[in-house]
PDB file of C-alpha atoms and ligand atoms in Angstrom:
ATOM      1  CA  UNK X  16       0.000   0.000   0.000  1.00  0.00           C
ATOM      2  CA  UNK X  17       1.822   3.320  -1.515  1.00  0.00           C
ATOM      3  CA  UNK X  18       1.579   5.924   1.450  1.00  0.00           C
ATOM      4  CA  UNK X  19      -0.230   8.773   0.679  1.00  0.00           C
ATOM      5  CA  UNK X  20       0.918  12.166  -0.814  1.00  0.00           C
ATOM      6  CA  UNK X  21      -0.684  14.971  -2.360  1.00  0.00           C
ATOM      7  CA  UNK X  22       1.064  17.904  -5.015  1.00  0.00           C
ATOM      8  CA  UNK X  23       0.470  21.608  -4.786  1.00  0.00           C
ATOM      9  CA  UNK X  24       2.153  24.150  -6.933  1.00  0.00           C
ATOM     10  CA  UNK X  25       5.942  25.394  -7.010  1.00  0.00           C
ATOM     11  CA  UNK X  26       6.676  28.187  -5.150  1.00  0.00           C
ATOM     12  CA  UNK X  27       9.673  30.711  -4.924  1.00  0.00           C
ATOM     13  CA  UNK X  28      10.421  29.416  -1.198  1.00  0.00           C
ATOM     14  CA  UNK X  29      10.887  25.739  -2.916  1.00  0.00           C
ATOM     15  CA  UNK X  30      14.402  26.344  -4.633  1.00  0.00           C
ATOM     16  CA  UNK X  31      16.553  24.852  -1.590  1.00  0.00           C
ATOM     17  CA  UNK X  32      14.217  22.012  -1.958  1.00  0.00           C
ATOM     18  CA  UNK X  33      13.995  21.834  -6.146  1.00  0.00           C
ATOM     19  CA  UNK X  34      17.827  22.756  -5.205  1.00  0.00           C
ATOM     20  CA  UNK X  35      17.987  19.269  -3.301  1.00  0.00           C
ATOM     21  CA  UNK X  36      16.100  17.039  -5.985  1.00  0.00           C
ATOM     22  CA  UNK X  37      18.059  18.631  -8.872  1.00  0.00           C
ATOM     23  CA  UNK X  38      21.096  16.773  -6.925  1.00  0.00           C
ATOM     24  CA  UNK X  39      19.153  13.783  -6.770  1.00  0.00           C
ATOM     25  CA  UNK X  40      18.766  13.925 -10.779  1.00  0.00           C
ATOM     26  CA  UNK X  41      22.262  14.626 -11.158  1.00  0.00           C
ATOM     27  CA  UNK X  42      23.376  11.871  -9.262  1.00  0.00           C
ATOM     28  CA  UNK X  43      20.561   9.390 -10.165  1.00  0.00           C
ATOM     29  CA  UNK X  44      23.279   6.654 -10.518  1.00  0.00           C
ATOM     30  CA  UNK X  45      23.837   4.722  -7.149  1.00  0.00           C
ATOM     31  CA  UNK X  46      27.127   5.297  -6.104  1.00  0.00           C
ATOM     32  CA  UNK X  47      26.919   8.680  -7.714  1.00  0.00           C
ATOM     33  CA  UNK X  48      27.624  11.481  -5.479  1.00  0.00           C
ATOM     34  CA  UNK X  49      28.853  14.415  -6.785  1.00  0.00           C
ATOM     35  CA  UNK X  50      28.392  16.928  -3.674  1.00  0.00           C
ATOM     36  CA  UNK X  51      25.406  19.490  -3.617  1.00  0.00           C
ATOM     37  CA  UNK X  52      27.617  22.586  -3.505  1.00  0.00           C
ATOM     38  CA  UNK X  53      29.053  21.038  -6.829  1.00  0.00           C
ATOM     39  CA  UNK X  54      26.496  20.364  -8.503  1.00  0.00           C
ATOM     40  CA  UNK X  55      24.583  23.424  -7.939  1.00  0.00           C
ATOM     41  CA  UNK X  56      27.222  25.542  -9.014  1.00  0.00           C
ATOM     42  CA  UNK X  57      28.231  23.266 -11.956  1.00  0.00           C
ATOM     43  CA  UNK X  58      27.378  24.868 -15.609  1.00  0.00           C
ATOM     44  CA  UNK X  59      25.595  22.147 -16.584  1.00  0.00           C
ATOM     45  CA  UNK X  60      23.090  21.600 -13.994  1.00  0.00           C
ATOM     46  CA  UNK X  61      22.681  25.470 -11.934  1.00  0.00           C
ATOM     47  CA  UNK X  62      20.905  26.727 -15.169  1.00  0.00           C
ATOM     48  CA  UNK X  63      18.215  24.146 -13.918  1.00  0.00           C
ATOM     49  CA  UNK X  64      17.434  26.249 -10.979  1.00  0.00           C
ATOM     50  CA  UNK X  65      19.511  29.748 -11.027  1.00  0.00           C
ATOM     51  CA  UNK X  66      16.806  32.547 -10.234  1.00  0.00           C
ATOM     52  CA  UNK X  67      14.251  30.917  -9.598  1.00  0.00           C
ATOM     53  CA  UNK X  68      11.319  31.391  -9.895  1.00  0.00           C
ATOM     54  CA  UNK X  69      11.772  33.211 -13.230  1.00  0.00           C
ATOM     55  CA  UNK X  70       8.053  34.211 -15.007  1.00  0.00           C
ATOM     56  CA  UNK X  71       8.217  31.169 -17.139  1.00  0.00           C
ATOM     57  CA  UNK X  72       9.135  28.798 -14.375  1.00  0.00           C
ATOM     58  CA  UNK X  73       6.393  26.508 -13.359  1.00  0.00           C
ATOM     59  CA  UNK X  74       6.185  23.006 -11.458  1.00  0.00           C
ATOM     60  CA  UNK X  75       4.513  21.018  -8.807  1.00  0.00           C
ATOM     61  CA  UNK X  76       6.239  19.991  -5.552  1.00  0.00           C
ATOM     62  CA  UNK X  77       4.950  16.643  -3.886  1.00  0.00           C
ATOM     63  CA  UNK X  78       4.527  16.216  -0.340  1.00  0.00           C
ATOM     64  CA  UNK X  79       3.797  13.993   2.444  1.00  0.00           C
ATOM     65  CA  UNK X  80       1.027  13.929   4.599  1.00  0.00           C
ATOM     66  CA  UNK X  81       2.900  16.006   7.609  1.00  0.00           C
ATOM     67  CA  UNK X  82       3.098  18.763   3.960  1.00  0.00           C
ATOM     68  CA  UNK X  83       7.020  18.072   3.951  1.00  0.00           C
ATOM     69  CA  UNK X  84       8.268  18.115   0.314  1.00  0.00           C
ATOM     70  CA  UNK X  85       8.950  14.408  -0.797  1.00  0.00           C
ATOM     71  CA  UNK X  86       9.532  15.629  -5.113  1.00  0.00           C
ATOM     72  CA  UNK X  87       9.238  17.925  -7.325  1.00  0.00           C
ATOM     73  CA  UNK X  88       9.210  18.334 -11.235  1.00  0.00           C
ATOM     74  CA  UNK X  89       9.347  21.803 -12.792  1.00  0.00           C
ATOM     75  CA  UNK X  90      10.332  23.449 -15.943  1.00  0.00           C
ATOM     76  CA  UNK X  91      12.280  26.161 -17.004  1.00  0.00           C
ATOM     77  CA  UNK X  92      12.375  27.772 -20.684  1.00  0.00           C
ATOM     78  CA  UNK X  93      16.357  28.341 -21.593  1.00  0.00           C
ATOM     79  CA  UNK X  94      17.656  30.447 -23.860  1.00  0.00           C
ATOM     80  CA  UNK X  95      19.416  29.605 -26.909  1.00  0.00           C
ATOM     81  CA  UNK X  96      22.401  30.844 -26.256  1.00  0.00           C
ATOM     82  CA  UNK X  97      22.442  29.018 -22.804  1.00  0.00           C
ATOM     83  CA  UNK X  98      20.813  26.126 -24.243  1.00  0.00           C
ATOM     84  CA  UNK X  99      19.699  23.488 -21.683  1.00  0.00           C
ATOM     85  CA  UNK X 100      20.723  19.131 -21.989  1.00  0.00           C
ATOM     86  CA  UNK X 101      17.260  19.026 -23.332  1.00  0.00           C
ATOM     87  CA  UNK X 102      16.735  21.976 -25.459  1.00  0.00           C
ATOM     88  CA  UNK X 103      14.597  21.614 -28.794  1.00  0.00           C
ATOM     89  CA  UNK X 104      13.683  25.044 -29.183  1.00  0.00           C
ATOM     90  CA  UNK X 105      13.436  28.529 -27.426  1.00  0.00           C
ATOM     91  CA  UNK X 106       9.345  28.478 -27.064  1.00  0.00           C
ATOM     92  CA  UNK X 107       9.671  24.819 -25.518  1.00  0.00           C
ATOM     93  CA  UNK X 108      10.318  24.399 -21.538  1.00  0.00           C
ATOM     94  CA  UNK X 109      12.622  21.609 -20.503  1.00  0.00           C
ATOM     95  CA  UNK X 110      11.439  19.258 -17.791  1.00  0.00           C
ATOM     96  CA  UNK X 111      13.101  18.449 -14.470  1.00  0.00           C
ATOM     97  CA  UNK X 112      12.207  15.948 -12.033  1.00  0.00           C
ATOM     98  CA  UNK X 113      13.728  14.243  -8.816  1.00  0.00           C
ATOM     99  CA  UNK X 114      11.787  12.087  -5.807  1.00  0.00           C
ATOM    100  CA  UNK X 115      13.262  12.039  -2.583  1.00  0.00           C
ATOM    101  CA  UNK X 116      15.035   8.352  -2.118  1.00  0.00           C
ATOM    102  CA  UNK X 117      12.824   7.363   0.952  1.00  0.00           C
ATOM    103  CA  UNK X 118       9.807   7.547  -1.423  1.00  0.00           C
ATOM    104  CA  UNK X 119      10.872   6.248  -5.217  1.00  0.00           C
ATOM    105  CA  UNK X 120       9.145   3.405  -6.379  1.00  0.00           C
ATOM    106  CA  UNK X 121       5.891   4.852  -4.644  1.00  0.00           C
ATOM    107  CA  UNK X 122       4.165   5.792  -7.679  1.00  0.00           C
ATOM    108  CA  UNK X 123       5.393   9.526  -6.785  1.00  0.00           C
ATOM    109  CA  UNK X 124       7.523  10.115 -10.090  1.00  0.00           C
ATOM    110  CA  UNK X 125       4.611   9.313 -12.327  1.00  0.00           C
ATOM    111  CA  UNK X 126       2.174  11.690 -10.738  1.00  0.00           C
ATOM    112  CA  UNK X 127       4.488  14.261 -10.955  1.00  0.00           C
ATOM    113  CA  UNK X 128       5.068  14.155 -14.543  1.00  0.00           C
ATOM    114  CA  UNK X 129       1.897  14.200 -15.152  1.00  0.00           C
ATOM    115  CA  UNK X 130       1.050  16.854 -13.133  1.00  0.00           C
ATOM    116  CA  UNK X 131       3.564  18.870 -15.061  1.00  0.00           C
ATOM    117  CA  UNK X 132       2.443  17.826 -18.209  1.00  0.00           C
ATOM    118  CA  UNK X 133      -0.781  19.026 -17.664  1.00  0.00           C
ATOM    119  CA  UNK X 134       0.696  22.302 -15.772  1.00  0.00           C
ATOM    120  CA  UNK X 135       2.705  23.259 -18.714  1.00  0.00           C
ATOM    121  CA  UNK X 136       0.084  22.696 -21.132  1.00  0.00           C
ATOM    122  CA  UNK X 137      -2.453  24.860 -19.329  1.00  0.00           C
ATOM    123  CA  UNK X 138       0.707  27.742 -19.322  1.00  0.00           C
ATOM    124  CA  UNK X 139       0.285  27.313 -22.842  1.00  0.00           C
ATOM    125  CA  UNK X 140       3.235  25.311 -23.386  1.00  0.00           C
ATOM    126  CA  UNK X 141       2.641  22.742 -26.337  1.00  0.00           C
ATOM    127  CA  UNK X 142       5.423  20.802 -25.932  1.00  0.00           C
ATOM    128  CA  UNK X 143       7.605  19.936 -23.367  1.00  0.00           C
ATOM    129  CA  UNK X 144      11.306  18.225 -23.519  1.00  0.00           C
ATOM    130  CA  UNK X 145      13.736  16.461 -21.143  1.00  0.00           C
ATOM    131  CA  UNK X 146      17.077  14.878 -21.397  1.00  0.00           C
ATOM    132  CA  UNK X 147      17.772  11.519 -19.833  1.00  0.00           C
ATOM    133  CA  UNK X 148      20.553   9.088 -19.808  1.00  0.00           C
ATOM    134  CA  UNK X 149      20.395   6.117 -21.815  1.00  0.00           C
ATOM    135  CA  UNK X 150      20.946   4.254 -18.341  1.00  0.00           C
ATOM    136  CA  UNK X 151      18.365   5.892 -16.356  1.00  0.00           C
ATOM    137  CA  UNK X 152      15.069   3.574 -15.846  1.00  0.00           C
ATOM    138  CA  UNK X 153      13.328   6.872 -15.648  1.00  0.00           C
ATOM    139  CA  UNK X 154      13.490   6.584 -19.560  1.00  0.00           C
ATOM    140  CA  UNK X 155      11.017   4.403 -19.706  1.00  0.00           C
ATOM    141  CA  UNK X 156       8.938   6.114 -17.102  1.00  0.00           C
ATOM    142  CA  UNK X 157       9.001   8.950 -20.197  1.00  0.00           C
ATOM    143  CA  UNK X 158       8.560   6.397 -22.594  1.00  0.00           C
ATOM    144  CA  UNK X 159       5.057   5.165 -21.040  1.00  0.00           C
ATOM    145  CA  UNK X 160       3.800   8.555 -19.907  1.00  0.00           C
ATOM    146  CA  UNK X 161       4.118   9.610 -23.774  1.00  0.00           C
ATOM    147  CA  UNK X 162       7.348  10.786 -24.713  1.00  0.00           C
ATOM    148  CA  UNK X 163       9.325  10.377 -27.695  1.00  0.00           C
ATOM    149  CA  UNK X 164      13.021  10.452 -28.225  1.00  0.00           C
ATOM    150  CA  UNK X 165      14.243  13.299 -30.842  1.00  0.00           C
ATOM    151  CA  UNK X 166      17.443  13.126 -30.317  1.00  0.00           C
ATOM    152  CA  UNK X 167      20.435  10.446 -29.345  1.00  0.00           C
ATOM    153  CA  UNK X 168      23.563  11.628 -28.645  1.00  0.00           C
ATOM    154  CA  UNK X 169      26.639  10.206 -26.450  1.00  0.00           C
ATOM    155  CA  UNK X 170      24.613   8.267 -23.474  1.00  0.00           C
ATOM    156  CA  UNK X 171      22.136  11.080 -23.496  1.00  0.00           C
ATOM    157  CA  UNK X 172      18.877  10.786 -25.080  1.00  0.00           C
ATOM    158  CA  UNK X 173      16.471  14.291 -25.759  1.00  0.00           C
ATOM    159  CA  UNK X 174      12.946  13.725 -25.576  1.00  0.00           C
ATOM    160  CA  UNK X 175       9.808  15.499 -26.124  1.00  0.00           C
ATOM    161  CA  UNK X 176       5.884  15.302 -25.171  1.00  0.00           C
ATOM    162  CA  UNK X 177       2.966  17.069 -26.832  1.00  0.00           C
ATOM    163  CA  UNK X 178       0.658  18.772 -23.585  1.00  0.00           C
ATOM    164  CA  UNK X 179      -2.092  18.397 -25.571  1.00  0.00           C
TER     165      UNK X 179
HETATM  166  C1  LIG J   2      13.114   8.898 -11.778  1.00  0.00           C
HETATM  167  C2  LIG J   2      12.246   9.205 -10.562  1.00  0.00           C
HETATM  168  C3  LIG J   2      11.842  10.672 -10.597  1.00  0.00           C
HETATM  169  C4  LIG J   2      10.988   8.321 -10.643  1.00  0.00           C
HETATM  170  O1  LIG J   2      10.211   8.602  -9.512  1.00  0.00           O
HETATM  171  P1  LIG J   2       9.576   7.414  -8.665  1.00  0.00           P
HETATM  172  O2  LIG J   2       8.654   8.027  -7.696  1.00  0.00           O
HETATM  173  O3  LIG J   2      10.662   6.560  -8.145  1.00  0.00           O
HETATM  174  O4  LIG J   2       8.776   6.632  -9.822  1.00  0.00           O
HETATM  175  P2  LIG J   2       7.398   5.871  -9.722  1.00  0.00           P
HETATM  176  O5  LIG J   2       7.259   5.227  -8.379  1.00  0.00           O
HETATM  177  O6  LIG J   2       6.303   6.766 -10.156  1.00  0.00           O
HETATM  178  O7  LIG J   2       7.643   4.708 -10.751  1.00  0.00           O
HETATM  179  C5  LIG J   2       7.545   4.902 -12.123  1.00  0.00           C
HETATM  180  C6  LIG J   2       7.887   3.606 -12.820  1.00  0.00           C
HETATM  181  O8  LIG J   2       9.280   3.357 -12.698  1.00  0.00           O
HETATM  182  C7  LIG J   2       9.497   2.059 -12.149  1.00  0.00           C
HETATM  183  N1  LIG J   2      10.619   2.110 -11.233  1.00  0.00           N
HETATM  184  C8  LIG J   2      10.680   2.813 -10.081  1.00  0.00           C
HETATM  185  N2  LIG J   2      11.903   2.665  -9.521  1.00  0.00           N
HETATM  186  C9  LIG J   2      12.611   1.849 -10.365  1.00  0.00           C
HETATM  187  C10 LIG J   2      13.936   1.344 -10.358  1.00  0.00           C
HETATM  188  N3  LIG J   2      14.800   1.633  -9.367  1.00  0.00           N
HETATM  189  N4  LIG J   2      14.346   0.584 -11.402  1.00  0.00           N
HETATM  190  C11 LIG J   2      13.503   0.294 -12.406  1.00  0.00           C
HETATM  191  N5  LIG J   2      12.214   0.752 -12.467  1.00  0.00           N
HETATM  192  C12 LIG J   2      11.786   1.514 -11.463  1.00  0.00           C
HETATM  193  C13 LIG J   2       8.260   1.723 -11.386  1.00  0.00           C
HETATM  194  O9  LIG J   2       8.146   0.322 -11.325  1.00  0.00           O
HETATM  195  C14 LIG J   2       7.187   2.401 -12.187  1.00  0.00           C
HETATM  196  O10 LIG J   2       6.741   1.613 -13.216  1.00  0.00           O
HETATM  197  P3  LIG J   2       5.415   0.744 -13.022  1.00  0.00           P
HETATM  198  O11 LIG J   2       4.348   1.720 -12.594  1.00  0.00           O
HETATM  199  O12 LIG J   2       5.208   0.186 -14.384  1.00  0.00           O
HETATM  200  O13 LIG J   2       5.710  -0.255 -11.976  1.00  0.00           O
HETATM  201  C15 LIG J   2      12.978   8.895  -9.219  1.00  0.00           C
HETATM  202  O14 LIG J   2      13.307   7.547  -9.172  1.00  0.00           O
HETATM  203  C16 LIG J   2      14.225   9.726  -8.998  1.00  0.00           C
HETATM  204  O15 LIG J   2      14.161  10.794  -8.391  1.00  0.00           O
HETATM  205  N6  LIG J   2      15.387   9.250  -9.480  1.00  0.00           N
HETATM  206  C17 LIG J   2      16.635   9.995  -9.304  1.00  0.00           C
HETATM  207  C18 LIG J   2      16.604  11.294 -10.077  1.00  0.00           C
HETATM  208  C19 LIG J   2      16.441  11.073 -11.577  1.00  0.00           C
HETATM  209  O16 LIG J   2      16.907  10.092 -12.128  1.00  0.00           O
HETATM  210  N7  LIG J   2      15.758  12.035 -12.201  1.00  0.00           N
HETATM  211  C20 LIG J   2      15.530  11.999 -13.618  1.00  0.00           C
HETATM  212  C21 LIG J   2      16.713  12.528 -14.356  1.00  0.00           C
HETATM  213  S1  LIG J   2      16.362  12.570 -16.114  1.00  0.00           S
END
């Protein structure tokens, strides 16, 4: 029996939180543990989170029946010239998404990307991307909830859901 959680909207007090799952997705491989202060602060991964929460920042954060944060998924359009692991295109926000260790396999992740799915498309987003790692089973989490794999490059693979 999955315990029960609920998801309410990002807010601007949630970055040391998003902060905290956007280490989780960076070190998603067990064994993995490339400090927080690194990662944060790392040019791939800070873009993620810097500023937020911009205007065009949206996401949901999940949380436990005591309301402590347990995951979160947001996204964040990036600029061209700052492009993100996932970008296809300046009008389409990439996706993020981490669940805290104590509560994977809880049925947690899927919610939340579905609950972003359905955020960003009622922002007006009609698309929505993400970049995974080949080796990541959250891949096929993507894969089932609808998303389709533009682009394959090193261990990386881009891919992309219509909101609609
Ligand atoms: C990826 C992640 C967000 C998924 O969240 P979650 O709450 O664990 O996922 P769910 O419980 O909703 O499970 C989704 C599916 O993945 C499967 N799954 C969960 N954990 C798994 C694991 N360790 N290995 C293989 N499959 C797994 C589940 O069985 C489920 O499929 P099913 O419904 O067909 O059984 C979470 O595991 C996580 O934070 N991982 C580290 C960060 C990360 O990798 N982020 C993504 C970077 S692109």
């Amino acid at each position: 029996m999955y315990r029960a959680f609920t998801s309410r909207r990002a807010v601007q007090t949630d970055a040391k939180f998003l902060g905290d799952m956007l280490v989780e997705a960076a070190n998603w491989r067990s064994g993995g543990l490339r400090p927080r202060h690194e990662v944060l602060a790392s040019a791939e991964h800070r873009r993620y989170l810097a500023g937020w929460k911009r205007t065009a920042d949206d996401g949901l954060v999940a949380i436990d029946a005591d309301d402590v944060p347990i995951g979160a998924a947001w996204y964040r359009m990036l600029p061209q010239n700052e492009p993100g692991l996932g970008f296809v295109g300046i009008a389409v926000p990439e996706l993020i998404i981490g669940v805290h260790p104590l509560w994977r396999a809880r049925g947690v992740g899927r919610s939340l990307l579905r609950g972003v799915v359905e955020l960003a498309g009622s922002q007006g987003h009609a698309r929505i991307s993400l970049s995974v790692e080949r080796e990541n089973f959250a891949r096929n989490l993507y894969r089932a909830e609808g998303f389709s794999v533009v682009e394959s490059t090193g261990s990386r693979e881009t891919m992309v859901r219509v909101t609609v």
